[in-house]
PDB file of C-alpha atoms in Angstrom:
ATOM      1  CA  UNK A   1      -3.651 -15.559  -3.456  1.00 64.00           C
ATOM      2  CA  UNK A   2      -1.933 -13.644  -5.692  1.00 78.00           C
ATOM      3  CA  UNK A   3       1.803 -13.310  -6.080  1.00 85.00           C
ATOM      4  CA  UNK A   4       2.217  -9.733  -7.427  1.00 89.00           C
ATOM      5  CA  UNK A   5       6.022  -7.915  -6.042  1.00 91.00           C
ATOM      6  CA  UNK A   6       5.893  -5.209  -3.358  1.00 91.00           C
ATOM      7  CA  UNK A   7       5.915  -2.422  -5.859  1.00 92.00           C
ATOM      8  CA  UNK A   8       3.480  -3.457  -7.826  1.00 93.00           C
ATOM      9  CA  UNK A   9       1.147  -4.606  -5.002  1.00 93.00           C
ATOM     10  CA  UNK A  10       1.543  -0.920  -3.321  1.00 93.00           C
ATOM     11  CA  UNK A  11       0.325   0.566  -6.934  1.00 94.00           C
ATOM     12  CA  UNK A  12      -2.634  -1.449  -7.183  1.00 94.00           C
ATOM     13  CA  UNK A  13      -3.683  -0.695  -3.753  1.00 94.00           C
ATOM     14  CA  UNK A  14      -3.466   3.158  -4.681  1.00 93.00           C
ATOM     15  CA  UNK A  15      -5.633   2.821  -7.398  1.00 95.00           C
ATOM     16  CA  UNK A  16      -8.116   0.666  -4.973  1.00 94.00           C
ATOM     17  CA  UNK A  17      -7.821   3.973  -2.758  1.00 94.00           C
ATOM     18  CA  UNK A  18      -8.961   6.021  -5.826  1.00 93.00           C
ATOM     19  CA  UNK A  19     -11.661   3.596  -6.381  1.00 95.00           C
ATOM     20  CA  UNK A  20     -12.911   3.175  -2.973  1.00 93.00           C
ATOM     21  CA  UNK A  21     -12.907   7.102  -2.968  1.00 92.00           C
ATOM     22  CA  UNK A  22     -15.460   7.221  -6.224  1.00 94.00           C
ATOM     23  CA  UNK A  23     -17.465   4.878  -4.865  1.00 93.00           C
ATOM     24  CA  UNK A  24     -18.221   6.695  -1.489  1.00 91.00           C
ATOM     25  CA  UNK A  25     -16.100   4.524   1.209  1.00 90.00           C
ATOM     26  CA  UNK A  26     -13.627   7.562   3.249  1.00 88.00           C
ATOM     27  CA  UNK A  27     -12.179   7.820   6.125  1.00 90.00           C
ATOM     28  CA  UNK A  28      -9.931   5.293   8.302  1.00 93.00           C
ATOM     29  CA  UNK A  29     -11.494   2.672   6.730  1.00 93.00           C
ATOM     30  CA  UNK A  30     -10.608   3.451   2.692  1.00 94.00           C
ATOM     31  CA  UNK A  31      -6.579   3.967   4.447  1.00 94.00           C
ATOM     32  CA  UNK A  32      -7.171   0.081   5.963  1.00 95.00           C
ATOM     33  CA  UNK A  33      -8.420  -1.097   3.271  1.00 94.00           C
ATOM     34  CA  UNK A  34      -5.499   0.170   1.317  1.00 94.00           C
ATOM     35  CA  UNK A  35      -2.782  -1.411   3.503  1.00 94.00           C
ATOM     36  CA  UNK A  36      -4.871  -4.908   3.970  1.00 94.00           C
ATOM     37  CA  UNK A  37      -4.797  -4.970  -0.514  1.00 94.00           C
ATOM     38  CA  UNK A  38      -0.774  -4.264  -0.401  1.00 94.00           C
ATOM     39  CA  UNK A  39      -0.040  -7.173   2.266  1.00 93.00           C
ATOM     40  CA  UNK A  40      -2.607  -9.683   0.817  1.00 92.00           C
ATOM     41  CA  UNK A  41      -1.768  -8.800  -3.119  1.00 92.00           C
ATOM     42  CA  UNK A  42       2.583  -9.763  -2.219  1.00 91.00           C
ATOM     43  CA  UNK A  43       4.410 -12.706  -2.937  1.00 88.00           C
ATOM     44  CA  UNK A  44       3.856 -15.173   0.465  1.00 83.00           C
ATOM     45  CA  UNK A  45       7.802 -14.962   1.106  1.00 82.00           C
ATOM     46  CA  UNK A  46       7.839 -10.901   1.342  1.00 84.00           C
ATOM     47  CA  UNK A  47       4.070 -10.603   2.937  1.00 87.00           C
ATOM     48  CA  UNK A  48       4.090  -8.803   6.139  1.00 89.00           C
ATOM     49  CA  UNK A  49       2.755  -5.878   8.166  1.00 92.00           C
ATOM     50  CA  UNK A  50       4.749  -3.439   7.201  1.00 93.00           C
ATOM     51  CA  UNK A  51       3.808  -3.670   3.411  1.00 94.00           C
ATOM     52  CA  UNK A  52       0.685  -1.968   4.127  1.00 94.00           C
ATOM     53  CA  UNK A  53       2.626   0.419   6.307  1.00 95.00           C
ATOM     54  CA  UNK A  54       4.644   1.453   3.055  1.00 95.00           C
ATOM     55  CA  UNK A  55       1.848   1.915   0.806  1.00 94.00           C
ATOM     56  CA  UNK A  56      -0.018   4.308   3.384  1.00 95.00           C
ATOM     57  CA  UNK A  57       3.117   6.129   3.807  1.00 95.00           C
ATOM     58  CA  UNK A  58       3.334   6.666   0.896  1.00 94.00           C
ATOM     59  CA  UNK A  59       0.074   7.908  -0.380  1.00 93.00           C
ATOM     60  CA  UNK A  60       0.718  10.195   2.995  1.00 93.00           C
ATOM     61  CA  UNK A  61       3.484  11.727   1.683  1.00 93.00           C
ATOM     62  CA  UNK A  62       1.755  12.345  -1.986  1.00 92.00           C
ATOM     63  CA  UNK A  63      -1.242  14.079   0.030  1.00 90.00           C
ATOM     64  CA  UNK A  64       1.502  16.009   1.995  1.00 89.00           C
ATOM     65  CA  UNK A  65       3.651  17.360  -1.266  1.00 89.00           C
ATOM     66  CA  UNK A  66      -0.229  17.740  -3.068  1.00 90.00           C
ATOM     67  CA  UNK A  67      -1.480  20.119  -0.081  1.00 85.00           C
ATOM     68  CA  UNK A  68       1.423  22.547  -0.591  1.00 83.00           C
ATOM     69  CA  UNK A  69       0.381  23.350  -4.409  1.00 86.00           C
ATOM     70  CA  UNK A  70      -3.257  23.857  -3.282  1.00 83.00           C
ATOM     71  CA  UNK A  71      -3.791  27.215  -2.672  1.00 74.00           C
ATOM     72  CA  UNK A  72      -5.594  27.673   0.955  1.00 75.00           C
ATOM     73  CA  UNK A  73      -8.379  30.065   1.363  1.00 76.00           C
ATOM     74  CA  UNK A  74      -7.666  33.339   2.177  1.00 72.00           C
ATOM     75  CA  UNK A  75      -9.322  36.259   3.622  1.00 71.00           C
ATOM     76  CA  UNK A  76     -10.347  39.412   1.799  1.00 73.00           C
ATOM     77  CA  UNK A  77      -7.803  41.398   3.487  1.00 74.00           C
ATOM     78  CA  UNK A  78      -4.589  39.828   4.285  1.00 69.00           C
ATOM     79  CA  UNK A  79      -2.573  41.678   7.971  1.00 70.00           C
ATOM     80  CA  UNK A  80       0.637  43.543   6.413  1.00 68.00           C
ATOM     81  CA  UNK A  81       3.993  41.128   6.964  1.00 63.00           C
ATOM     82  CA  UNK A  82       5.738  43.859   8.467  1.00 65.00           C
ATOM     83  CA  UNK A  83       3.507  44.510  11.752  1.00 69.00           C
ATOM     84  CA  UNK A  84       3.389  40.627  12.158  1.00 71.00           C
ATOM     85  CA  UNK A  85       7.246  40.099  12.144  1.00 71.00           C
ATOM     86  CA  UNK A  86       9.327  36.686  12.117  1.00 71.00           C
ATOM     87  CA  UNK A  87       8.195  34.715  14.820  1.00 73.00           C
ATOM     88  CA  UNK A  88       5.041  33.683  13.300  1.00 73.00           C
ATOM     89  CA  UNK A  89       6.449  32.652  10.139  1.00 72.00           C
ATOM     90  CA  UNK A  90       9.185  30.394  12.511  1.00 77.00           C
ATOM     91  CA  UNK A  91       5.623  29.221  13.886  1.00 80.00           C
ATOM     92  CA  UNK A  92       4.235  28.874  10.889  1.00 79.00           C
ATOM     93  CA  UNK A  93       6.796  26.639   9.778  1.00 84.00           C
ATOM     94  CA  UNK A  94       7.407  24.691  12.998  1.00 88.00           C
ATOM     95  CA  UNK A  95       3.343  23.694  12.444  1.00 87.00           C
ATOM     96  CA  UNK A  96       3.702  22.517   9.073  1.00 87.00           C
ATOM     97  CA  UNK A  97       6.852  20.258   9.753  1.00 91.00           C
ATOM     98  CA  UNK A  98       4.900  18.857  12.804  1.00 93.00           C
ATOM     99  CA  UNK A  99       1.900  18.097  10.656  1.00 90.00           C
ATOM    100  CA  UNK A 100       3.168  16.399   8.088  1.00 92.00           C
ATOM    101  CA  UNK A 101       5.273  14.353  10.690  1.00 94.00           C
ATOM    102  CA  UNK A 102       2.407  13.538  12.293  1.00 95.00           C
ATOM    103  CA  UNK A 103      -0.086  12.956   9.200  1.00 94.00           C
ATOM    104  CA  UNK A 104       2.319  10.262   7.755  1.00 94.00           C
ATOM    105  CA  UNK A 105       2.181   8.651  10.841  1.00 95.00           C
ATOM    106  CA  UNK A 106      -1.148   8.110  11.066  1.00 96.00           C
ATOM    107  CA  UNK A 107      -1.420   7.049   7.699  1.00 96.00           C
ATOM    108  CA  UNK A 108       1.411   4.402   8.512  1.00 96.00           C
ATOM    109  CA  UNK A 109      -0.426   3.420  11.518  1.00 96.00           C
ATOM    110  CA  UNK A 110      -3.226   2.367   9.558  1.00 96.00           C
ATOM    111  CA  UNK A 111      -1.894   0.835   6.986  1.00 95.00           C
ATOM    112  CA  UNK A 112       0.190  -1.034   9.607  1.00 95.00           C
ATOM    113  CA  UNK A 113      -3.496  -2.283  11.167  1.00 96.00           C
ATOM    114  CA  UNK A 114      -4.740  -3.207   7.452  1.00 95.00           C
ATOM    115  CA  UNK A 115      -1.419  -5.321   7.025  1.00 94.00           C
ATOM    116  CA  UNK A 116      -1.926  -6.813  10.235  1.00 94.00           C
ATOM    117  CA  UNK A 117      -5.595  -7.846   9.533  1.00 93.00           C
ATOM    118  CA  UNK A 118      -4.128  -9.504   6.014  1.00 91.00           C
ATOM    119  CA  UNK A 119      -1.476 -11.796   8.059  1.00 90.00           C
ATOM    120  CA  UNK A 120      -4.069 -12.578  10.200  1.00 90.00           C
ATOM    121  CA  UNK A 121      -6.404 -13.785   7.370  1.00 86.00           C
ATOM    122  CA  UNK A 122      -3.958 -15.136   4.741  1.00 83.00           C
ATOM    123  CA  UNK A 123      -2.189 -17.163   7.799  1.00 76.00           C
ATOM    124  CA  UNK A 124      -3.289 -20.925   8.265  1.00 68.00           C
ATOM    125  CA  UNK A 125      -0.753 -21.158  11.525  1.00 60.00           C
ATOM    126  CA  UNK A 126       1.731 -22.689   7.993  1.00 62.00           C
ATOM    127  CA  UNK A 127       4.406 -21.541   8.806  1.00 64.00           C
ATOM    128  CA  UNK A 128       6.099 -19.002   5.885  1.00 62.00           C
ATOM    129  CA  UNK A 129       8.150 -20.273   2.779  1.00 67.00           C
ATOM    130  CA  UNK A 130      11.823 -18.740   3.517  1.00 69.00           C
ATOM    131  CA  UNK A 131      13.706 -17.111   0.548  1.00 69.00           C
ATOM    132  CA  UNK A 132      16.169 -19.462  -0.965  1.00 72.00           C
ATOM    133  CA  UNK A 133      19.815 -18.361   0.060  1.00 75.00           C
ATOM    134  CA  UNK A 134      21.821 -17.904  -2.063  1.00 75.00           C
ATOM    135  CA  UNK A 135      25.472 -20.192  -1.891  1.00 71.00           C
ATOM    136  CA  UNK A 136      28.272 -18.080  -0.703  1.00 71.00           C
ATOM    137  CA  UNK A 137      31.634 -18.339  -3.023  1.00 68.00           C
ATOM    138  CA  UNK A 138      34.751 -19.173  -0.427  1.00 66.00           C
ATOM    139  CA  UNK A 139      38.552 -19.575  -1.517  1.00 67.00           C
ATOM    140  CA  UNK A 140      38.372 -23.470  -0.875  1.00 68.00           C
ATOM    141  CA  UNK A 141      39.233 -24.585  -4.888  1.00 64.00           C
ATOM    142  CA  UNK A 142      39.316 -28.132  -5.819  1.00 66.00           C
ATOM    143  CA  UNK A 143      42.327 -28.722  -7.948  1.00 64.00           C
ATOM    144  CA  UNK A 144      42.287 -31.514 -10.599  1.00 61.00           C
ATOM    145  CA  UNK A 145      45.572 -31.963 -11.427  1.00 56.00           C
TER     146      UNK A 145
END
């Protein structure tokens, strides 16, 4: 298994995405795949669920700040602003909040399910090395005089 840190691990599994996108694999099952490559690529101490939850999150939030410097498609004739009036910008902008909300939550969701599926398959019911504490400095000195 390899022992790659949590930032790197979440980069590779981006560029899997890309990959899995050329190749033809979409859909739920390229965003699980993603999130099952960021939990099983970490170091054993720092592999869990939530791993794969951070990469899809991320790559959610990418696709959300990409989308709003796409131009969408407009009609040939657009209504004048003034007959429309406030509320449907307020609307407008009340949808687009609750969509992105909503859209990085189902990415994390995913990811969450791919992470899952990786602690499932990297654990052998061992049970996980802890991090090494570090020793805590207290006032207690040791004179030698």
């Amino acid at each position: 298994m390899p022992k790659y840190s949590i930032e790197t691990a979440i980069i590779i599994s981006i560029v899997v995405y890309l990959i899995l996108a050329f190749i033809g694999i979409k859909g739920i099952v390229q965003i699980i795949i993603m999130g099952f490559v960021a939990t099983y690529l970490t170091k054993p101490e720092k592999t869990s669920y939530k791993i794969g939850a951070i990469a899809t999150g991320i790559l959610g939030t990418l696709f959300a700040f990409y989308s709003f410097f796409t131009g969408p498609d407009l009609p040939y004739q657009l209504p004048n602003a003034l007959q429309l009036g406030l509320g449907v910008a307020a609307d407008s902008f009340f949808t687009i909040i609750m969509a992105i909300i909503i859209s990085i939550g189902i990415y994390v969701a995913l990811g969450a399910i791919g992470g899952y599926i990786a602690e499932i398959f990297i654990s052998d019911k061992k049970p996980k090395k802890q991090i090494p504490k570090k020793h805590r400095r207290d006032l207690n000195r040791i004179e030698y005089f």
